[in-house]
JSON list of C-alpha atoms and ligand atoms in Angstrom, two decimals:
[
{"chain": "A", "resi": 1, "resn": "MET", "atom": "CA", "xyz": [-4.01, 18.07, -0.28]},
{"chain": "A", "resi": 2, "resn": "THR", "atom": "CA", "xyz": [-4.95, 15.36, -1.57]},
{"chain": "A", "resi": 3, "resn": "ALA", "atom": "CA", "xyz": [-2.96, 12.55, -2.71]},
{"chain": "A", "resi": 4, "resn": "ILE", "atom": "CA", "xyz": [-5.88, 10.19, -3.57]},
{"chain": "A", "resi": 5, "resn": "SER", "atom": "CA", "xyz": [-9.53, 10.92, -4.16]},
{"chain": "A", "resi": 6, "resn": "VAL", "atom": "CA", "xyz": [-12.06, 8.65, -4.40]},
{"chain": "A", "resi": 7, "resn": "SER", "atom": "CA", "xyz": [-15.25, 9.16, -5.98]},
{"chain": "A", "resi": 8, "resn": "HIS", "atom": "CA", "xyz": [-18.43, 7.43, -5.56]},
{"chain": "A", "resi": 9, "resn": "LEU", "atom": "CA", "xyz": [-16.60, 4.30, -6.66]},
{"chain": "A", "resi": 10, "resn": "GLY", "atom": "CA", "xyz": [-18.07, 0.57, -7.35]},
{"chain": "A", "resi": 11, "resn": "LYS", "atom": "CA", "xyz": [-17.40, -2.36, -8.76]},
{"chain": "A", "resi": 12, "resn": "SER", "atom": "CA", "xyz": [-19.60, -5.60, -9.07]},
{"chain": "A", "resi": 13, "resn": "PHE", "atom": "CA", "xyz": [-18.05, -8.72, -10.44]},
{"chain": "A", "resi": 14, "resn": "GLY", "atom": "CA", "xyz": [-21.22, -10.38, -11.47]},
{"chain": "A", "resi": 15, "resn": "LYS", "atom": "CA", "xyz": [-23.57, -10.29, -8.81]},
{"chain": "A", "resi": 16, "resn": "VAL", "atom": "CA", "xyz": [-21.14, -9.49, -5.95]},
{"chain": "A", "resi": 17, "resn": "THR", "atom": "CA", "xyz": [-20.80, -5.89, -5.14]},
{"chain": "A", "resi": 18, "resn": "ALA", "atom": "CA", "xyz": [-16.96, -5.42, -4.02]},
{"chain": "A", "resi": 19, "resn": "VAL", "atom": "CA", "xyz": [-17.13, -1.98, -3.67]},
{"chain": "A", "resi": 20, "resn": "ASP", "atom": "CA", "xyz": [-20.38, 0.40, -3.50]},
{"chain": "A", "resi": 21, "resn": "ASP", "atom": "CA", "xyz": [-20.67, 4.48, -3.89]},
{"chain": "A", "resi": 22, "resn": "LEU", "atom": "CA", "xyz": [-17.44, 4.49, -2.09]},
{"chain": "A", "resi": 23, "resn": "SER", "atom": "CA", "xyz": [-15.67, 8.09, -1.27]},
{"chain": "A", "resi": 24, "resn": "PHE", "atom": "CA", "xyz": [-12.77, 9.11, 0.49]},
{"chain": "A", "resi": 25, "resn": "ASP", "atom": "CA", "xyz": [-10.11, 11.41, 0.37]},
{"chain": "A", "resi": 26, "resn": "VAL", "atom": "CA", "xyz": [-6.42, 10.06, 1.38]},
{"chain": "A", "resi": 27, "resn": "PRO", "atom": "CA", "xyz": [-4.48, 13.45, 2.70]},
{"chain": "A", "resi": 28, "resn": "SER", "atom": "CA", "xyz": [-1.13, 14.20, 1.54]},
{"chain": "A", "resi": 29, "resn": "GLY", "atom": "CA", "xyz": [2.21, 14.05, 4.25]},
{"chain": "A", "resi": 30, "resn": "ALA", "atom": "CA", "xyz": [0.09, 11.07, 6.40]},
{"chain": "A", "resi": 31, "resn": "ILE", "atom": "CA", "xyz": [-0.72, 7.86, 6.80]},
{"chain": "A", "resi": 32, "resn": "THR", "atom": "CA", "xyz": [-3.74, 6.44, 6.03]},
{"chain": "A", "resi": 33, "resn": "ALA", "atom": "CA", "xyz": [-5.29, 3.46, 7.77]},
{"chain": "A", "resi": 34, "resn": "PHE", "atom": "CA", "xyz": [-7.46, 1.94, 5.44]},
{"chain": "A", "resi": 35, "resn": "LEU", "atom": "CA", "xyz": [-9.54, -0.94, 7.10]},
{"chain": "A", "resi": 36, "resn": "GLY", "atom": "CA", "xyz": [-12.33, -3.32, 6.88]},
{"chain": "A", "resi": 37, "resn": "PRO", "atom": "CA", "xyz": [-12.81, -7.01, 7.57]},
{"chain": "A", "resi": 38, "resn": "ASN", "atom": "CA", "xyz": [-11.77, -9.77, 5.21]},
{"chain": "A", "resi": 39, "resn": "GLY", "atom": "CA", "xyz": [-13.96, -9.37, 2.31]},
{"chain": "A", "resi": 40, "resn": "ALA", "atom": "CA", "xyz": [-14.94, -5.53, 2.77]},
{"chain": "A", "resi": 41, "resn": "GLY", "atom": "CA", "xyz": [-13.59, -4.27, -0.80]},
{"chain": "A", "resi": 42, "resn": "LYS", "atom": "CA", "xyz": [-9.99, -3.16, 0.26]},
{"chain": "A", "resi": 43, "resn": "THR", "atom": "CA", "xyz": [-8.18, -5.23, -2.49]},
{"chain": "A", "resi": 44, "resn": "THR", "atom": "CA", "xyz": [-10.79, -3.88, -4.88]},
{"chain": "A", "resi": 45, "resn": "THR", "atom": "CA", "xyz": [-10.59, -0.58, -4.45]},
{"chain": "A", "resi": 46, "resn": "LEU", "atom": "CA", "xyz": [-6.67, -0.66, -4.16]},
{"chain": "A", "resi": 47, "resn": "ARG", "atom": "CA", "xyz": [-6.56, -2.34, -7.64]},
{"chain": "A", "resi": 48, "resn": "MET", "atom": "CA", "xyz": [-8.85, 0.08, -8.82]},
{"chain": "A", "resi": 49, "resn": "ILE", "atom": "CA", "xyz": [-6.86, 3.40, -7.29]},
{"chain": "A", "resi": 50, "resn": "LEU", "atom": "CA", "xyz": [-3.99, 1.87, -9.13]},
{"chain": "A", "resi": 51, "resn": "GLY", "atom": "CA", "xyz": [-5.35, 1.14, -12.81]},
{"chain": "A", "resi": 52, "resn": "LEU", "atom": "CA", "xyz": [-5.40, -2.65, -12.35]},
{"chain": "A", "resi": 53, "resn": "VAL", "atom": "CA", "xyz": [-9.69, -3.21, -12.02]},
{"chain": "A", "resi": 54, "resn": "THR", "atom": "CA", "xyz": [-11.49, -1.03, -14.13]},
{"chain": "A", "resi": 55, "resn": "PRO", "atom": "CA", "xyz": [-14.37, 0.33, -12.08]},
{"chain": "A", "resi": 56, "resn": "THR", "atom": "CA", "xyz": [-18.19, 0.12, -12.45]},
{"chain": "A", "resi": 57, "resn": "ALA", "atom": "CA", "xyz": [-18.86, 3.02, -11.75]},
{"chain": "A", "resi": 58, "resn": "GLY", "atom": "CA", "xyz": [-17.18, 6.44, -9.94]},
{"chain": "A", "resi": 59, "resn": "SER", "atom": "CA", "xyz": [-13.33, 7.16, -10.33]},
{"chain": "A", "resi": 60, "resn": "ALA", "atom": "CA", "xyz": [-10.21, 7.56, -8.47]},
{"chain": "A", "resi": 61, "resn": "THR", "atom": "CA", "xyz": [-7.38, 9.69, -9.11]},
{"chain": "A", "resi": 62, "resn": "VAL", "atom": "CA", "xyz": [-3.58, 10.23, -7.70]},
{"chain": "A", "resi": 63, "resn": "HIS", "atom": "CA", "xyz": [-2.42, 13.97, -7.55]},
{"chain": "A", "resi": 64, "resn": "GLY", "atom": "CA", "xyz": [-6.42, 14.80, -9.60]},
{"chain": "A", "resi": 65, "resn": "LEU", "atom": "CA", "xyz": [-5.22, 11.96, -12.56]},
{"chain": "A", "resi": 66, "resn": "PRO", "atom": "CA", "xyz": [-6.51, 8.65, -13.26]},
{"chain": "A", "resi": 67, "resn": "TYR", "atom": "CA", "xyz": [-3.43, 6.10, -12.41]},
{"chain": "A", "resi": 68, "resn": "ARG", "atom": "CA", "xyz": [-3.92, 5.52, -16.16]},
{"chain": "A", "resi": 69, "resn": "ARG", "atom": "CA", "xyz": [-3.08, 8.60, -17.47]},
{"chain": "A", "resi": 70, "resn": "LEU", "atom": "CA", "xyz": [0.09, 9.47, -14.95]},
{"chain": "A", "resi": 71, "resn": "ASP", "atom": "CA", "xyz": [3.02, 10.23, -16.80]},
{"chain": "A", "resi": 72, "resn": "ARG", "atom": "CA", "xyz": [5.93, 8.16, -15.29]},
{"chain": "A", "resi": 73, "resn": "PRO", "atom": "CA", "xyz": [3.56, 6.17, -12.90]},
{"chain": "A", "resi": 74, "resn": "LEU", "atom": "CA", "xyz": [6.66, 4.33, -10.71]},
{"chain": "A", "resi": 75, "resn": "GLN", "atom": "CA", "xyz": [7.64, 8.05, -9.95]},
{"chain": "A", "resi": 76, "resn": "ARG", "atom": "CA", "xyz": [4.43, 9.26, -8.52]},
{"chain": "A", "resi": 77, "resn": "VAL", "atom": "CA", "xyz": [2.39, 6.07, -6.76]},
{"chain": "A", "resi": 78, "resn": "GLY", "atom": "CA", "xyz": [5.16, 2.76, -5.74]},
{"chain": "A", "resi": 79, "resn": "ALA", "atom": "CA", "xyz": [3.17, 0.25, -4.63]},
{"chain": "A", "resi": 80, "resn": "ILE", "atom": "CA", "xyz": [2.29, -3.07, -2.43]},
{"chain": "A", "resi": 81, "resn": "LEU", "atom": "CA", "xyz": [0.29, -5.71, -3.43]},
{"chain": "A", "resi": 82, "resn": "GLU", "atom": "CA", "xyz": [-1.10, -9.44, -2.25]},
{"chain": "A", "resi": 83, "resn": "ALA", "atom": "CA", "xyz": [1.21, -12.08, -3.29]},
{"chain": "A", "resi": 84, "resn": "THR", "atom": "CA", "xyz": [3.61, -10.26, -5.17]},
{"chain": "A", "resi": 85, "resn": "ALA", "atom": "CA", "xyz": [5.82, -12.99, -7.42]},
{"chain": "A", "resi": 86, "resn": "PHE", "atom": "CA", "xyz": [9.24, -12.11, -8.25]},
{"chain": "A", "resi": 87, "resn": "HIS", "atom": "CA", "xyz": [11.09, -14.80, -10.46]},
{"chain": "A", "resi": 88, "resn": "PRO", "atom": "CA", "xyz": [13.42, -17.14, -7.67]},
{"chain": "A", "resi": 89, "resn": "GLY", "atom": "CA", "xyz": [16.14, -17.85, -10.03]},
{"chain": "A", "resi": 90, "resn": "LEU", "atom": "CA", "xyz": [17.42, -14.01, -10.15]},
{"chain": "A", "resi": 91, "resn": "THR", "atom": "CA", "xyz": [19.01, -12.15, -6.75]},
{"chain": "A", "resi": 92, "resn": "ALA", "atom": "CA", "xyz": [17.51, -9.35, -5.22]},
{"chain": "A", "resi": 93, "resn": "GLY", "atom": "CA", "xyz": [20.34, -7.11, -6.93]},
{"chain": "A", "resi": 94, "resn": "ASN", "atom": "CA", "xyz": [18.65, -8.16, -10.69]},
{"chain": "A", "resi": 95, "resn": "HIS", "atom": "CA", "xyz": [15.32, -8.18, -10.16]},
{"chain": "A", "resi": 96, "resn": "LEU", "atom": "CA", "xyz": [15.27, -4.61, -8.96]},
{"chain": "A", "resi": 97, "resn": "GLU", "atom": "CA", "xyz": [18.20, -4.12, -11.75]},
{"chain": "A", "resi": 98, "resn": "ALA", "atom": "CA", "xyz": [15.65, -5.05, -14.44]},
{"chain": "A", "resi": 99, "resn": "VAL", "atom": "CA", "xyz": [12.92, -3.16, -13.20]},
{"chain": "A", "resi": 100, "resn": "ARG", "atom": "CA", "xyz": [15.20, 0.27, -12.96]},
{"chain": "A", "resi": 101, "resn": "VAL", "atom": "CA", "xyz": [16.56, -0.17, -16.45]},
{"chain": "A", "resi": 102, "resn": "ALA", "atom": "CA", "xyz": [12.84, -1.08, -17.42]},
{"chain": "A", "resi": 103, "resn": "ALA", "atom": "CA", "xyz": [11.67, 2.31, -16.00]},
{"chain": "A", "resi": 104, "resn": "GLY", "atom": "CA", "xyz": [14.58, 4.66, -17.22]},
{"chain": "A", "resi": 105, "resn": "LEU", "atom": "CA", "xyz": [15.26, 5.21, -13.72]},
{"chain": "A", "resi": 106, "resn": "ASP", "atom": "CA", "xyz": [18.86, 6.14, -12.32]},
{"chain": "A", "resi": 107, "resn": "ALA", "atom": "CA", "xyz": [21.47, 3.52, -11.63]},
{"chain": "A", "resi": 108, "resn": "SER", "atom": "CA", "xyz": [21.74, 5.06, -8.51]},
{"chain": "A", "resi": 109, "resn": "ARG", "atom": "CA", "xyz": [18.16, 4.35, -7.19]},
{"chain": "A", "resi": 110, "resn": "VAL", "atom": "CA", "xyz": [19.48, 0.05, -6.82]},
{"chain": "A", "resi": 111, "resn": "GLY", "atom": "CA", "xyz": [21.29, 0.11, -4.05]},
{"chain": "A", "resi": 112, "resn": "HIS", "atom": "CA", "xyz": [19.33, 3.49, -2.50]},
{"chain": "A", "resi": 113, "resn": "VAL", "atom": "CA", "xyz": [16.32, 1.14, -2.42]},
{"chain": "A", "resi": 114, "resn": "LEU", "atom": "CA", "xyz": [18.52, -1.58, -0.64]},
{"chain": "A", "resi": 115, "resn": "ARG", "atom": "CA", "xyz": [19.81, 0.02, 2.07]},
{"chain": "A", "resi": 116, "resn": "GLN", "atom": "CA", "xyz": [16.24, 2.05, 3.11]},
{"chain": "A", "resi": 117, "resn": "VAL", "atom": "CA", "xyz": [14.59, -1.69, 3.63]},
{"chain": "A", "resi": 118, "resn": "GLU", "atom": "CA", "xyz": [18.20, -2.81, 4.74]},
{"chain": "A", "resi": 119, "resn": "LEU", "atom": "CA", "xyz": [18.59, -5.74, 2.63]},
{"chain": "A", "resi": 120, "resn": "GLU", "atom": "CA", "xyz": [22.01, -4.66, 0.65]},
{"chain": "A", "resi": 121, "resn": "ALA", "atom": "CA", "xyz": [23.37, -7.70, 2.80]},
{"chain": "A", "resi": 122, "resn": "VAL", "atom": "CA", "xyz": [21.57, -10.51, 0.41]},
{"chain": "A", "resi": 123, "resn": "GLN", "atom": "CA", "xyz": [21.39, -9.01, -2.63]},
{"chain": "A", "resi": 124, "resn": "GLY", "atom": "CA", "xyz": [23.36, -11.25, -4.31]},
{"chain": "A", "resi": 125, "resn": "ARG", "atom": "CA", "xyz": [21.23, -14.24, -3.34]},
{"chain": "A", "resi": 126, "resn": "ARG", "atom": "CA", "xyz": [18.84, -15.74, -4.94]},
{"chain": "A", "resi": 127, "resn": "ILE", "atom": "CA", "xyz": [14.71, -14.68, -4.51]},
{"chain": "A", "resi": 128, "resn": "GLY", "atom": "CA", "xyz": [14.04, -18.56, -4.42]},
{"chain": "A", "resi": 129, "resn": "GLY", "atom": "CA", "xyz": [15.72, -18.23, -0.52]},
{"chain": "A", "resi": 130, "resn": "PHE", "atom": "CA", "xyz": [14.03, -15.78, 0.28]},
{"chain": "A", "resi": 131, "resn": "SER", "atom": "CA", "xyz": [11.31, -15.67, 3.40]},
{"chain": "A", "resi": 132, "resn": "LEU", "atom": "CA", "xyz": [8.20, -14.25, 3.45]},
{"chain": "A", "resi": 133, "resn": "GLY", "atom": "CA", "xyz": [9.38, -11.47, 5.33]},
{"chain": "A", "resi": 134, "resn": "MET", "atom": "CA", "xyz": [12.63, -11.00, 2.70]},
{"chain": "A", "resi": 135, "resn": "ARG", "atom": "CA", "xyz": [9.91, -10.68, 0.04]},
{"chain": "A", "resi": 136, "resn": "GLN", "atom": "CA", "xyz": [8.15, -8.24, 1.53]},
{"chain": "A", "resi": 137, "resn": "ARG", "atom": "CA", "xyz": [10.82, -6.26, 2.04]},
{"chain": "A", "resi": 138, "resn": "LEU", "atom": "CA", "xyz": [12.05, -6.64, -1.95]},
{"chain": "A", "resi": 139, "resn": "ALA", "atom": "CA", "xyz": [8.50, -5.83, -2.68]},
{"chain": "A", "resi": 140, "resn": "LEU", "atom": "CA", "xyz": [8.62, -2.39, -0.58]},
{"chain": "A", "resi": 141, "resn": "ALA", "atom": "CA", "xyz": [12.06, -1.70, -1.93]},
{"chain": "A", "resi": 142, "resn": "THR", "atom": "CA", "xyz": [10.47, -2.32, -5.82]},
{"chain": "A", "resi": 143, "resn": "ALA", "atom": "CA", "xyz": [7.89, -0.14, -4.90]},
{"chain": "A", "resi": 144, "resn": "LEU", "atom": "CA", "xyz": [10.23, 2.95, -3.97]},
{"chain": "A", "resi": 145, "resn": "LEU", "atom": "CA", "xyz": [12.23, 2.37, -6.65]},
{"chain": "A", "resi": 146, "resn": "GLY", "atom": "CA", "xyz": [11.13, 5.39, -8.30]},
{"chain": "A", "resi": 147, "resn": "ALA", "atom": "CA", "xyz": [11.31, 7.45, -5.46]},
{"chain": "A", "resi": 148, "resn": "PRO", "atom": "CA", "xyz": [7.63, 7.97, -5.54]},
{"chain": "A", "resi": 149, "resn": "PRO", "atom": "CA", "xyz": [5.79, 10.70, -2.66]},
{"chain": "A", "resi": 150, "resn": "VAL", "atom": "CA", "xyz": [2.89, 7.85, -2.66]},
{"chain": "A", "resi": 151, "resn": "LEU", "atom": "CA", "xyz": [2.90, 4.86, -1.25]},
{"chain": "A", "resi": 152, "resn": "VAL", "atom": "CA", "xyz": [-0.81, 2.02, -1.73]},
{"chain": "A", "resi": 153, "resn": "LEU", "atom": "CA", "xyz": [0.50, -0.82, 0.73]},
{"chain": "A", "resi": 154, "resn": "ASP", "atom": "CA", "xyz": [-2.04, -4.07, 0.64]},
{"chain": "A", "resi": 155, "resn": "GLU", "atom": "CA", "xyz": [-1.57, -6.06, 3.72]},
{"chain": "A", "resi": 156, "resn": "PRO", "atom": "CA", "xyz": [2.09, -5.52, 3.67]},
{"chain": "A", "resi": 157, "resn": "ALA", "atom": "CA", "xyz": [2.56, -6.83, 7.47]},
{"chain": "A", "resi": 158, "resn": "ASN", "atom": "CA", "xyz": [1.11, -10.32, 5.78]},
{"chain": "A", "resi": 159, "resn": "GLY", "atom": "CA", "xyz": [3.88, -12.49, 7.07]},
{"chain": "A", "resi": 160, "resn": "LEU", "atom": "CA", "xyz": [6.01, -10.44, 8.50]},
{"chain": "A", "resi": 161, "resn": "ASP", "atom": "CA", "xyz": [7.32, -11.10, 12.58]},
{"chain": "A", "resi": 162, "resn": "PRO", "atom": "CA", "xyz": [7.29, -8.57, 15.30]},
{"chain": "A", "resi": 163, "resn": "ASP", "atom": "CA", "xyz": [10.36, -7.64, 14.61]},
{"chain": "A", "resi": 164, "resn": "GLY", "atom": "CA", "xyz": [9.51, -6.76, 10.85]},
{"chain": "A", "resi": 165, "resn": "ILE", "atom": "CA", "xyz": [6.25, -5.09, 11.91]},
{"chain": "A", "resi": 166, "resn": "ARG", "atom": "CA", "xyz": [7.80, -2.52, 13.94]},
{"chain": "A", "resi": 167, "resn": "TRP", "atom": "CA", "xyz": [10.64, -2.16, 11.31]},
{"chain": "A", "resi": 168, "resn": "LEU", "atom": "CA", "xyz": [7.92, -1.14, 9.00]},
{"chain": "A", "resi": 169, "resn": "ARG", "atom": "CA", "xyz": [6.18, 1.13, 11.01]},
{"chain": "A", "resi": 170, "resn": "GLY", "atom": "CA", "xyz": [9.29, 3.08, 11.88]},
{"chain": "A", "resi": 171, "resn": "PHE", "atom": "CA", "xyz": [10.06, 3.29, 8.15]},
{"chain": "A", "resi": 172, "resn": "LEU", "atom": "CA", "xyz": [6.57, 4.18, 6.79]},
{"chain": "A", "resi": 173, "resn": "ARG", "atom": "CA", "xyz": [6.56, 6.97, 9.87]},
{"chain": "A", "resi": 174, "resn": "ALA", "atom": "CA", "xyz": [9.87, 8.34, 8.37]},
{"chain": "A", "resi": 175, "resn": "TYR", "atom": "CA", "xyz": [8.55, 8.46, 5.02]},
{"chain": "A", "resi": 176, "resn": "ALA", "atom": "CA", "xyz": [5.55, 10.45, 5.42]},
{"chain": "A", "resi": 177, "resn": "LEU", "atom": "CA", "xyz": [7.79, 12.99, 7.90]},
{"chain": "A", "resi": 178, "resn": "ASP", "atom": "CA", "xyz": [9.19, 13.76, 5.09]},
{"chain": "A", "resi": 179, "resn": "GLY", "atom": "CA", "xyz": [6.37, 14.74, 3.21]},
{"chain": "A", "resi": 180, "resn": "ASN", "atom": "CA", "xyz": [5.09, 11.62, 1.25]},
{"chain": "A", "resi": 181, "resn": "SER", "atom": "CA", "xyz": [1.65, 10.04, 1.93]},
{"chain": "A", "resi": 182, "resn": "VAL", "atom": "CA", "xyz": [0.93, 6.47, 1.96]},
{"chain": "A", "resi": 183, "resn": "LEU", "atom": "CA", "xyz": [-2.27, 4.09, 2.22]},
{"chain": "A", "resi": 184, "resn": "VAL", "atom": "CA", "xyz": [-2.17, 1.03, 4.02]},
{"chain": "A", "resi": 185, "resn": "SER", "atom": "CA", "xyz": [-4.70, -1.57, 4.11]},
{"chain": "A", "resi": 186, "resn": "THR", "atom": "CA", "xyz": [-4.90, -3.86, 6.91]},
{"chain": "A", "resi": 187, "resn": "HIS", "atom": "CA", "xyz": [-7.34, -6.21, 8.95]},
{"chain": "A", "resi": 188, "resn": "ILE", "atom": "CA", "xyz": [-5.32, -6.37, 11.61]},
{"chain": "A", "resi": 189, "resn": "LEU", "atom": "CA", "xyz": [-5.75, -2.77, 13.36]},
{"chain": "A", "resi": 190, "resn": "ALA", "atom": "CA", "xyz": [-2.56, -3.07, 16.02]},
{"chain": "A", "resi": 191, "resn": "GLU", "atom": "CA", "xyz": [-0.37, -3.04, 13.08]},
{"chain": "A", "resi": 192, "resn": "ILE", "atom": "CA", "xyz": [-1.53, -0.03, 12.22]},
{"chain": "A", "resi": 193, "resn": "GLU", "atom": "CA", "xyz": [-2.91, 1.59, 15.39]},
{"chain": "A", "resi": 194, "resn": "GLN", "atom": "CA", "xyz": [0.36, 3.66, 16.74]},
{"chain": "A", "resi": 195, "resn": "ILE", "atom": "CA", "xyz": [1.04, 5.32, 12.75]},
{"chain": "A", "resi": 196, "resn": "ALA", "atom": "CA", "xyz": [-1.98, 5.90, 11.61]},
{"chain": "A", "resi": 197, "resn": "ASP", "atom": "CA", "xyz": [-2.59, 9.69, 11.49]},
{"chain": "A", "resi": 198, "resn": "HIS", "atom": "CA", "xyz": [-6.13, 8.96, 9.39]},
{"chain": "A", "resi": 199, "resn": "VAL", "atom": "CA", "xyz": [-8.92, 5.96, 9.35]},
{"chain": "A", "resi": 200, "resn": "VAL", "atom": "CA", "xyz": [-11.00, 4.92, 6.95]},
{"chain": "A", "resi": 201, "resn": "ILE", "atom": "CA", "xyz": [-13.21, 1.91, 7.24]},
{"chain": "A", "resi": 202, "resn": "ILE", "atom": "CA", "xyz": [-15.40, 0.13, 5.16]},
{"chain": "A", "resi": 203, "resn": "SER", "atom": "CA", "xyz": [-17.46, -2.83, 5.40]},
{"chain": "A", "resi": 204, "resn": "GLY", "atom": "CA", "xyz": [-19.14, -4.69, 2.75]},
{"chain": "A", "resi": 205, "resn": "GLY", "atom": "CA", "xyz": [-18.15, -1.87, 0.45]},
{"chain": "A", "resi": 206, "resn": "ARG", "atom": "CA", "xyz": [-18.73, 0.70, 1.89]},
{"chain": "A", "resi": 207, "resn": "LEU", "atom": "CA", "xyz": [-17.32, 3.55, 3.64]},
{"chain": "A", "resi": 208, "resn": "ARG", "atom": "CA", "xyz": [-18.38, 3.52, 7.32]},
{"chain": "A", "resi": 209, "resn": "TRP", "atom": "CA", "xyz": [-16.55, 5.99, 9.02]},
{"chain": "A", "resi": 210, "resn": "SER", "atom": "CA", "xyz": [-13.56, 8.35, 7.72]},
{"chain": "A", "resi": 211, "resn": "GLY", "atom": "CA", "xyz": [-11.95, 11.08, 9.43]},
{"chain": "A", "resi": 212, "resn": "GLY", "atom": "CA", "xyz": [-8.23, 12.21, 11.46]},
{"chain": "A", "resi": 213, "resn": "LEU", "atom": "CA", "xyz": [-7.14, 9.80, 14.53]},
{"chain": "A", "resi": 214, "resn": "GLU", "atom": "CA", "xyz": [-5.79, 11.35, 17.52]},
{"chain": "A", "resi": 215, "resn": "SER", "atom": "CA", "xyz": [-3.11, 10.03, 19.59]},
{"chain": "A", "resi": 216, "resn": "GLY", "atom": "CA", "xyz": [-4.51, 7.66, 21.87]},
{"chain": "A", "resi": 217, "resn": "ALA", "atom": "CA", "xyz": [-8.05, 7.49, 20.27]},
{"chain": "A", "resi": 218, "resn": "GLY", "atom": "CA", "xyz": [-9.14, 3.93, 21.15]},
{"chain": "A", "resi": 219, "resn": "LEU", "atom": "CA", "xyz": [-9.07, 2.39, 17.22]},
{"chain": "A", "resi": 220, "resn": "GLU", "atom": "CA", "xyz": [-10.50, -0.83, 18.15]},
{"chain": "A", "resi": 221, "resn": "ASP", "atom": "CA", "xyz": [-13.67, 1.18, 19.17]},
{"chain": "A", "resi": 222, "resn": "LEU", "atom": "CA", "xyz": [-13.94, 2.87, 16.65]},
{"chain": "A", "resi": 223, "resn": "TYR", "atom": "CA", "xyz": [-13.60, -0.08, 14.23]},
{"chain": "A", "resi": 224, "resn": "LEU", "atom": "CA", "xyz": [-15.89, -2.24, 16.23]},
{"chain": "A", "resi": 225, "resn": "GLU", "atom": "CA", "xyz": [-18.50, 0.52, 16.19]},
{"chain": "A", "resi": 226, "resn": "ALA", "atom": "CA", "xyz": [-17.76, 1.17, 12.44]},
{"chain": "A", "resi": 227, "resn": "THR", "atom": "CA", "xyz": [-18.01, -2.18, 11.14]},
{"chain": "A", "resi": 228, "resn": "ARG", "atom": "CA", "xyz": [-21.31, -3.29, 13.67]},
{"chain": "B", "resi": 301, "resn": "ADP", "atom": "N1", "xyz": [-11.66, -11.31, -9.41]},
{"chain": "B", "resi": 301, "resn": "ADP", "atom": "C1", "xyz": [-13.10, -11.28, -8.18]},
{"chain": "B", "resi": 301, "resn": "ADP", "atom": "N2", "xyz": [-13.67, -12.03, -9.40]},
{"chain": "B", "resi": 301, "resn": "ADP", "atom": "C2", "xyz": [-15.14, -11.95, -7.95]},
{"chain": "B", "resi": 301, "resn": "ADP", "atom": "N3", "xyz": [-15.23, -11.78, -7.10]},
{"chain": "B", "resi": 301, "resn": "ADP", "atom": "C3", "xyz": [-14.29, -10.70, -6.62]},
{"chain": "B", "resi": 301, "resn": "ADP", "atom": "C4", "xyz": [-13.16, -10.79, -7.28]},
{"chain": "B", "resi": 301, "resn": "ADP", "atom": "N4", "xyz": [-12.25, -10.40, -6.40]},
{"chain": "B", "resi": 301, "resn": "ADP", "atom": "C5", "xyz": [-12.89, -9.87, -4.96]},
{"chain": "B", "resi": 301, "resn": "ADP", "atom": "N5", "xyz": [-14.19, -10.67, -5.16]},
{"chain": "B", "resi": 301, "resn": "ADP", "atom": "C6", "xyz": [-15.16, -10.29, -3.96]},
{"chain": "B", "resi": 301, "resn": "ADP", "atom": "O1", "xyz": [-15.57, -9.19, -3.55]},
{"chain": "B", "resi": 301, "resn": "ADP", "atom": "C7", "xyz": [-15.54, -8.86, -2.42]},
{"chain": "B", "resi": 301, "resn": "ADP", "atom": "C8", "xyz": [-14.48, -7.69, -2.04]},
{"chain": "B", "resi": 301, "resn": "ADP", "atom": "O2", "xyz": [-13.20, -8.42, -2.47]},
{"chain": "B", "resi": 301, "resn": "ADP", "atom": "P1", "xyz": [-11.77, -7.85, -1.91]},
{"chain": "B", "resi": 301, "resn": "ADP", "atom": "O3", "xyz": [-11.60, -6.51, -2.33]},
{"chain": "B", "resi": 301, "resn": "ADP", "atom": "O4", "xyz": [-10.24, -9.13, -2.09]},
{"chain": "B", "resi": 301, "resn": "ADP", "atom": "O5", "xyz": [-11.73, -7.51, -0.22]},
{"chain": "B", "resi": 301, "resn": "ADP", "atom": "P2", "xyz": [-11.11, -7.08, 1.01]},
{"chain": "B", "resi": 301, "resn": "ADP", "atom": "O6", "xyz": [-9.35, -7.34, 0.43]},
{"chain": "B", "resi": 301, "resn": "ADP", "atom": "O7", "xyz": [-11.19, -6.44, 2.28]},
{"chain": "B", "resi": 301, "resn": "ADP", "atom": "O8", "xyz": [-11.08, -9.00, 1.59]},
{"chain": "B", "resi": 301, "resn": "ADP", "atom": "C9", "xyz": [-15.76, -10.43, -2.16]},
{"chain": "B", "resi": 301, "resn": "ADP", "atom": "O9", "xyz": [-17.09, -10.66, -1.66]},
{"chain": "B", "resi": 301, "resn": "ADP", "atom": "C10", "xyz": [-14.40, -10.99, -3.02]},
{"chain": "B", "resi": 301, "resn": "ADP", "atom": "O10", "xyz": [-15.21, -12.77, -2.54]},
{"chain": "B", "resi": 302, "resn": "MG", "atom": "MG1", "xyz": [-7.92, -7.48, 0.56]}
]
């Protein structure tokens, strides 16, 4: 089963080719690490998967459909993109409730996602006073509101301290063990090495390597070889 399929995807910004004839599949029920150096084209690819950037070539589908054609998209795919903006005056609970109502989701979902990301204790506090790590957890809670079977995360460990990174790893592993699918980008191998089942490595907008990762296989060697 394939959760996300990227087929001959390309994107140019003027003379800059950000993504070039890129094809890969994200298997269901697994964690796929999306790796590459800064500027490799990871964010542009994820934004095309989420229908936020229009490709200049090729296509990307989630469970067989382009994102923009998904019925109830928040219940199909949850996403964390770089630099998620929140209204600083809202409390975490207010924010989640507003998204829940707009998406027509069940009232029980807010409490559920607050427990999932362990933010219940601060749900009444204003987001303006949140640390970067708390904001990342709130972004994850927002992504989980629709109980989606697929998560797309762009550098989700940015701003997390070592405890936060460990917590996120444990969360993603449990989420995938429940049969859900994760595509997570990072340029820091250590963040993902212990939990990735599958790896896609890009550089200069092009695919360099993709495949399953045997536990214990040296991701660093693979990465250095692929991006050389
Ligand atoms: N909106 C944009 N306009 C112009 N160039 C862009 C834009 N977005 C990304 N790029 C360029 O595309 C390339 C890939 O960027 P990006 O997808 O952000 O890479 P990554 O997430 O792997 O660091 C870079 O050269 C970047 O400067
Ligand atoms: Mg990026």
